[in-house]
Amino acid sequence: MNPLQDLGYEPDDMTVTISELLVATADGHDHAIESAVPEVLRLLRDKMSMDVVFVSEFVDGRRVFRHVETTPGGNVIAEGGSDPLEESWCQRVVDGRLPQYIENAATFPGTAGEVGKYPFPIGTHISAPIVLKGGEVYGTLCAFSFAPLDKPNPADLKKLQYTAQLTAQKIDRQRASP
């Protein structure tokens, strides 16, 4: 029997699966880490019914997209792309100007006037800071749908936060290894 099942987790439980993917590569090389990230993002996107999930890094005043997972045909941002950090919702979430969970960006007071400025629609938006051991904000783990979700699930924020914490731990381990 699986010890996780003894604790009440089913093998297909998303949190357990994400944890297993990220922990399994904890002592691996960059290649193992890099191969686990797309699978984790795909799992988040599917289970949360989002169109885009990405990991961003804050570098020299810019938000850089390090990993991006989209629905087929939903390629609206690209890995390696960047934009000014201060103009990003990611920065506003990190500094508290926006909440981490926005059910409908088109009607939320802090984002309603900005939704039309993007070349793609944003419905439900969820973002969790990736905070490293020393308190440095690496970036964010974000997910959004093109239309507001029919059945929004605020518990998805906890999943994203948990995954952001695991991601921070992996980054810390990767930076500490020679």
PDB file of N, CA, C and O in Angstrom, residues 54 56 58 62-63 83-102 105 108-118 122 125-129 137 139-140 142:
ATOM      1  N   PHE A  54       1.926  29.872 -15.788  1.00  0.00           N
ATOM      2  CA  PHE A  54       3.331  30.191 -16.047  1.00  0.00           C
ATOM      3  C   PHE A  54       4.099  30.469 -14.760  1.00  0.00           C
ATOM      4  O   PHE A  54       3.520  30.816 -13.732  1.00  0.00           O
ATOM      5  N   SER A  56       7.082  32.993 -13.588  1.00  0.00           N
ATOM      6  CA  SER A  56       7.838  34.172 -13.995  1.00  0.00           C
ATOM      7  C   SER A  56       8.969  34.403 -13.007  1.00  0.00           C
ATOM      8  O   SER A  56       8.879  34.009 -11.845  1.00  0.00           O
ATOM      9  N   PHE A  58      11.506  37.647 -11.682  1.00  0.00           N
ATOM     10  CA  PHE A  58      11.702  39.091 -11.701  1.00  0.00           C
ATOM     11  C   PHE A  58      13.193  39.357 -11.866  1.00  0.00           C
ATOM     12  O   PHE A  58      13.988  38.986 -11.008  1.00  0.00           O
ATOM     13  N   ARG A  62      12.123  43.558 -14.850  1.00  0.00           N
ATOM     14  CA  ARG A  62      11.273  42.922 -15.853  1.00  0.00           C
ATOM     15  C   ARG A  62      10.697  41.623 -15.300  1.00  0.00           C
ATOM     16  O   ARG A  62      11.285  40.979 -14.442  1.00  0.00           O
ATOM     17  N   ARG A  63       9.547  41.258 -15.816  1.00  0.00           N
ATOM     18  CA  ARG A  63       8.955  39.950 -15.542  1.00  0.00           C
ATOM     19  C   ARG A  63       9.314  39.074 -16.732  1.00  0.00           C
ATOM     20  O   ARG A  63       8.920  39.349 -17.867  1.00  0.00           O
ATOM     21  N   ASP A  83       8.267  41.568 -19.964  1.00  0.00           N
ATOM     22  CA  ASP A  83       7.631  42.871 -20.018  1.00  0.00           C
ATOM     23  C   ASP A  83       8.018  43.632 -18.753  1.00  0.00           C
ATOM     24  O   ASP A  83       8.573  43.048 -17.821  1.00  0.00           O
ATOM     25  N   PRO A  84       7.754  44.928 -18.699  1.00  0.00           N
ATOM     26  CA  PRO A  84       8.125  45.703 -17.513  1.00  0.00           C
ATOM     27  C   PRO A  84       7.416  45.176 -16.265  1.00  0.00           C
ATOM     28  O   PRO A  84       6.191  45.015 -16.258  1.00  0.00           O
ATOM     29  N   LEU A  85       8.181  44.903 -15.243  1.00  0.00           N
ATOM     30  CA  LEU A  85       7.649  44.337 -14.009  1.00  0.00           C
ATOM     31  C   LEU A  85       6.574  45.219 -13.392  1.00  0.00           C
ATOM     32  O   LEU A  85       5.515  44.733 -12.984  1.00  0.00           O
ATOM     33  N   GLU A  86       6.811  46.500 -13.333  1.00  0.00           N
ATOM     34  CA  GLU A  86       5.874  47.403 -12.673  1.00  0.00           C
ATOM     35  C   GLU A  86       4.504  47.420 -13.357  1.00  0.00           C
ATOM     36  O   GLU A  86       3.494  47.700 -12.714  1.00  0.00           O
ATOM     37  N   GLU A  87       4.453  47.092 -14.627  1.00  0.00           N
ATOM     38  CA  GLU A  87       3.179  47.072 -15.350  1.00  0.00           C
ATOM     39  C   GLU A  87       2.456  45.739 -15.209  1.00  0.00           C
ATOM     40  O   GLU A  87       1.324  45.594 -15.665  1.00  0.00           O
ATOM     41  N   SER A  88       3.090  44.768 -14.584  1.00  0.00           N
ATOM     42  CA  SER A  88       2.515  43.422 -14.506  1.00  0.00           C
ATOM     43  C   SER A  88       1.595  43.252 -13.302  1.00  0.00           C
ATOM     44  O   SER A  88       1.784  43.869 -12.264  1.00  0.00           O
ATOM     45  N   TRP A  89       0.614  42.392 -13.468  1.00  0.00           N
ATOM     46  CA  TRP A  89      -0.252  42.041 -12.355  1.00  0.00           C
ATOM     47  C   TRP A  89       0.543  41.249 -11.323  1.00  0.00           C
ATOM     48  O   TRP A  89       0.242  41.301 -10.139  1.00  0.00           O
ATOM     49  N   CYS A  90       1.566  40.529 -11.778  1.00  0.00           N
ATOM     50  CA  CYS A  90       2.404  39.749 -10.858  1.00  0.00           C
ATOM     51  C   CYS A  90       2.993  40.653  -9.779  1.00  0.00           C
ATOM     52  O   CYS A  90       2.935  40.334  -8.594  1.00  0.00           O
ATOM     53  N   GLN A  91       3.569  41.779 -10.174  1.00  0.00           N
ATOM     54  CA  GLN A  91       4.162  42.699  -9.213  1.00  0.00           C
ATOM     55  C   GLN A  91       3.092  43.249  -8.277  1.00  0.00           C
ATOM     56  O   GLN A  91       3.315  43.400  -7.077  1.00  0.00           O
ATOM     57  N   ARG A  92       1.932  43.534  -8.810  1.00  0.00           N
ATOM     58  CA  ARG A  92       0.858  44.088  -7.984  1.00  0.00           C
ATOM     59  C   ARG A  92       0.337  43.077  -6.962  1.00  0.00           C
ATOM     60  O   ARG A  92      -0.078  43.457  -5.876  1.00  0.00           O
ATOM     61  N   VAL A  93       0.379  41.808  -7.325  1.00  0.00           N
ATOM     62  CA  VAL A  93       0.015  40.771  -6.355  1.00  0.00           C
ATOM     63  C   VAL A  93       1.073  40.700  -5.267  1.00  0.00           C
ATOM     64  O   VAL A  93       0.759  40.665  -4.078  1.00  0.00           O
ATOM     65  N   VAL A  94       2.345  40.695  -5.661  1.00  0.00           N
ATOM     66  CA  VAL A  94       3.439  40.590  -4.703  1.00  0.00           C
ATOM     67  C   VAL A  94       3.421  41.745  -3.700  1.00  0.00           C
ATOM     68  O   VAL A  94       3.606  41.546  -2.501  1.00  0.00           O
ATOM     69  N   ASP A  95       3.162  42.967  -4.188  1.00  0.00           N
ATOM     70  CA  ASP A  95       3.194  44.098  -3.256  1.00  0.00           C
ATOM     71  C   ASP A  95       1.833  44.411  -2.630  1.00  0.00           C
ATOM     72  O   ASP A  95       1.692  45.383  -1.891  1.00  0.00           O
ATOM     73  N   GLY A  96       0.844  43.583  -2.901  1.00  0.00           N
ATOM     74  CA  GLY A  96      -0.447  43.709  -2.232  1.00  0.00           C
ATOM     75  C   GLY A  96      -1.460  44.629  -2.877  1.00  0.00           C
ATOM     76  O   GLY A  96      -2.542  44.834  -2.334  1.00  0.00           O
ATOM     77  N   ARG A  97      -1.157  45.168  -4.043  1.00  0.00           N
ATOM     78  CA  ARG A  97      -2.128  46.039  -4.710  1.00  0.00           C
ATOM     79  C   ARG A  97      -3.261  45.251  -5.357  1.00  0.00           C
ATOM     80  O   ARG A  97      -4.335  45.795  -5.610  1.00  0.00           O
ATOM     81  N   LEU A  98      -3.013  43.971  -5.632  1.00  0.00           N
ATOM     82  CA  LEU A  98      -4.046  43.079  -6.160  1.00  0.00           C
ATOM     83  C   LEU A  98      -4.096  41.825  -5.295  1.00  0.00           C
ATOM     84  O   LEU A  98      -3.064  41.387  -4.780  1.00  0.00           O
ATOM     85  N   PRO A  99      -5.284  41.228  -5.184  1.00  0.00           N
ATOM     86  CA  PRO A  99      -5.373  39.966  -4.437  1.00  0.00           C
ATOM     87  C   PRO A  99      -4.805  38.818  -5.274  1.00  0.00           C
ATOM     88  O   PRO A  99      -4.678  38.927  -6.497  1.00  0.00           O
ATOM     89  N   GLN A 100      -4.496  37.732  -4.621  1.00  0.00           N
ATOM     90  CA  GLN A 100      -3.953  36.576  -5.322  1.00  0.00           C
ATOM     91  C   GLN A 100      -5.015  35.848  -6.140  1.00  0.00           C
ATOM     92  O   GLN A 100      -4.695  35.152  -7.096  1.00  0.00           O
ATOM     93  N   TYR A 101      -6.281  35.993  -5.778  1.00  0.00           N
ATOM     94  CA  TYR A 101      -7.374  35.326  -6.492  1.00  0.00           C
ATOM     95  C   TYR A 101      -8.378  36.362  -6.970  1.00  0.00           C
ATOM     96  O   TYR A 101      -8.953  37.099  -6.167  1.00  0.00           O
ATOM     97  N   ILE A 102      -8.553  36.428  -8.287  1.00  0.00           N
ATOM     98  CA  ILE A 102      -9.541  37.336  -8.883  1.00  0.00           C
ATOM     99  C   ILE A 102     -10.500  36.476  -9.695  1.00  0.00           C
ATOM    100  O   ILE A 102     -10.126  35.900 -10.716  1.00  0.00           O
ATOM    101  N   ALA A 105     -11.724  39.127 -13.735  1.00  0.00           N
ATOM    102  CA  ALA A 105     -10.865  40.310 -13.906  1.00  0.00           C
ATOM    103  C   ALA A 105     -11.590  41.456 -14.595  1.00  0.00           C
ATOM    104  O   ALA A 105     -11.250  42.619 -14.374  1.00  0.00           O
ATOM    105  N   PHE A 108     -13.563  43.121 -11.609  1.00  0.00           N
ATOM    106  CA  PHE A 108     -12.854  43.451 -10.379  1.00  0.00           C
ATOM    107  C   PHE A 108     -12.333  44.887 -10.480  1.00  0.00           C
ATOM    108  O   PHE A 108     -11.681  45.248 -11.473  1.00  0.00           O
ATOM    109  N   PRO A 109     -12.594  45.732  -9.480  1.00  0.00           N
ATOM    110  CA  PRO A 109     -12.207  47.155  -9.570  1.00  0.00           C
ATOM    111  C   PRO A 109     -10.732  47.404  -9.885  1.00  0.00           C
ATOM    112  O   PRO A 109     -10.416  48.337 -10.614  1.00  0.00           O
ATOM    113  N   GLY A 110      -9.829  46.603  -9.391  1.00  0.00           N
ATOM    114  CA  GLY A 110      -8.405  46.838  -9.612  1.00  0.00           C
ATOM    115  C   GLY A 110      -7.887  46.415 -10.970  1.00  0.00           C
ATOM    116  O   GLY A 110      -6.765  46.746 -11.350  1.00  0.00           O
ATOM    117  N   THR A 111      -8.703  45.674 -11.745  1.00  0.00           N
ATOM    118  CA  THR A 111      -8.244  45.182 -13.045  1.00  0.00           C
ATOM    119  C   THR A 111      -9.211  45.457 -14.194  1.00  0.00           C
ATOM    120  O   THR A 111      -8.821  45.366 -15.358  1.00  0.00           O
ATOM    121  N   ALA A 112     -10.444  45.808 -13.874  1.00  0.00           N
ATOM    122  CA  ALA A 112     -11.475  45.970 -14.906  1.00  0.00           C
ATOM    123  C   ALA A 112     -11.062  46.913 -16.033  1.00  0.00           C
ATOM    124  O   ALA A 112     -11.289  46.630 -17.208  1.00  0.00           O
ATOM    125  N   GLY A 113     -10.416  48.018 -15.693  1.00  0.00           N
ATOM    126  CA  GLY A 113     -10.013  48.982 -16.710  1.00  0.00           C
ATOM    127  C   GLY A 113      -8.816  48.559 -17.530  1.00  0.00           C
ATOM    128  O   GLY A 113      -8.515  49.171 -18.553  1.00  0.00           O
ATOM    129  N   GLU A 114      -8.138  47.506 -17.127  1.00  0.00           N
ATOM    130  CA  GLU A 114      -6.926  47.065 -17.824  1.00  0.00           C
ATOM    131  C   GLU A 114      -7.132  45.857 -18.719  1.00  0.00           C
ATOM    132  O   GLU A 114      -6.305  45.598 -19.589  1.00  0.00           O
ATOM    133  N   VAL A 115      -8.180  45.104 -18.505  1.00  0.00           N
ATOM    134  CA  VAL A 115      -8.379  43.865 -19.245  1.00  0.00           C
ATOM    135  C   VAL A 115      -8.366  44.107 -20.752  1.00  0.00           C
ATOM    136  O   VAL A 115      -7.759  43.357 -21.504  1.00  0.00           O
ATOM    137  N   GLY A 116      -8.982  45.165 -21.209  1.00  0.00           N
ATOM    138  CA  GLY A 116      -9.042  45.465 -22.641  1.00  0.00           C
ATOM    139  C   GLY A 116      -7.732  45.921 -23.247  1.00  0.00           C
ATOM    140  O   GLY A 116      -7.596  45.994 -24.469  1.00  0.00           O
ATOM    141  N   LYS A 117      -6.721  46.208 -22.432  1.00  0.00           N
ATOM    142  CA  LYS A 117      -5.429  46.655 -22.942  1.00  0.00           C
ATOM    143  C   LYS A 117      -4.562  45.508 -23.455  1.00  0.00           C
ATOM    144  O   LYS A 117      -3.596  45.752 -24.172  1.00  0.00           O
ATOM    145  N   TYR A 118      -4.902  44.300 -23.076  1.00  0.00           N
ATOM    146  CA  TYR A 118      -4.095  43.148 -23.477  1.00  0.00           C
ATOM    147  C   TYR A 118      -4.587  42.580 -24.791  1.00  0.00           C
ATOM    148  O   TYR A 118      -5.776  42.678 -25.119  1.00  0.00           O
ATOM    149  N   ILE A 122      -8.613  38.071 -20.230  1.00  0.00           N
ATOM    150  CA  ILE A 122      -8.305  37.469 -18.937  1.00  0.00           C
ATOM    151  C   ILE A 122      -9.610  37.397 -18.155  1.00  0.00           C
ATOM    152  O   ILE A 122     -10.262  38.422 -17.943  1.00  0.00           O
ATOM    153  N   HIS A 125      -8.149  34.986 -12.626  1.00  0.00           N
ATOM    154  CA  HIS A 125      -6.689  35.159 -12.513  1.00  0.00           C
ATOM    155  C   HIS A 125      -6.255  34.760 -11.112  1.00  0.00           C
ATOM    156  O   HIS A 125      -6.822  35.224 -10.123  1.00  0.00           O
ATOM    157  N   ILE A 126      -5.243  33.879 -11.030  1.00  0.00           N
ATOM    158  CA  ILE A 126      -4.715  33.424  -9.742  1.00  0.00           C
ATOM    159  C   ILE A 126      -3.199  33.559  -9.789  1.00  0.00           C
ATOM    160  O   ILE A 126      -2.567  33.162 -10.771  1.00  0.00           O
ATOM    161  N   SER A 127      -2.616  34.098  -8.732  1.00  0.00           N
ATOM    162  CA  SER A 127      -1.178  34.312  -8.709  1.00  0.00           C
ATOM    163  C   SER A 127      -0.636  34.086  -7.303  1.00  0.00           C
ATOM    164  O   SER A 127      -1.236  34.528  -6.328  1.00  0.00           O
ATOM    165  N   ALA A 128       0.512  33.399  -7.229  1.00  0.00           N
ATOM    166  CA  ALA A 128       1.160  33.161  -5.941  1.00  0.00           C
ATOM    167  C   ALA A 128       2.636  33.519  -6.052  1.00  0.00           C
ATOM    168  O   ALA A 128       3.319  33.049  -6.968  1.00  0.00           O
ATOM    169  N   PRO A 129       3.141  34.338  -5.142  1.00  0.00           N
ATOM    170  CA  PRO A 129       4.567  34.671  -5.163  1.00  0.00           C
ATOM    171  C   PRO A 129       5.432  33.433  -4.889  1.00  0.00           C
ATOM    172  O   PRO A 129       5.052  32.560  -4.108  1.00  0.00           O
ATOM    173  N   VAL A 137      11.906  37.534  -3.377  1.00  0.00           N
ATOM    174  CA  VAL A 137      10.843  37.106  -4.277  1.00  0.00           C
ATOM    175  C   VAL A 137      11.485  36.771  -5.617  1.00  0.00           C
ATOM    176  O   VAL A 137      12.026  37.648  -6.289  1.00  0.00           O
ATOM    177  N   GLY A 139       9.791  35.399  -8.193  1.00  0.00           N
ATOM    178  CA  GLY A 139       8.807  35.750  -9.215  1.00  0.00           C
ATOM    179  C   GLY A 139       7.454  35.250  -8.760  1.00  0.00           C
ATOM    180  O   GLY A 139       7.153  35.268  -7.563  1.00  0.00           O
ATOM    181  N   THR A 140       6.658  34.785  -9.709  1.00  0.00           N
ATOM    182  CA  THR A 140       5.328  34.288  -9.363  1.00  0.00           C
ATOM    183  C   THR A 140       4.984  33.041 -10.158  1.00  0.00           C
ATOM    184  O   THR A 140       5.554  32.777 -11.222  1.00  0.00           O
ATOM    185  N   CYS A 142       1.599  31.850 -11.827  1.00  0.00           N
ATOM    186  CA  CYS A 142       0.296  32.435 -12.175  1.00  0.00           C
ATOM    187  C   CYS A 142      -0.501  31.513 -13.079  1.00  0.00           C
ATOM    188  O   CYS A 142       0.066  30.747 -13.859  1.00  0.00           O
TER     189      CYS A 142
END
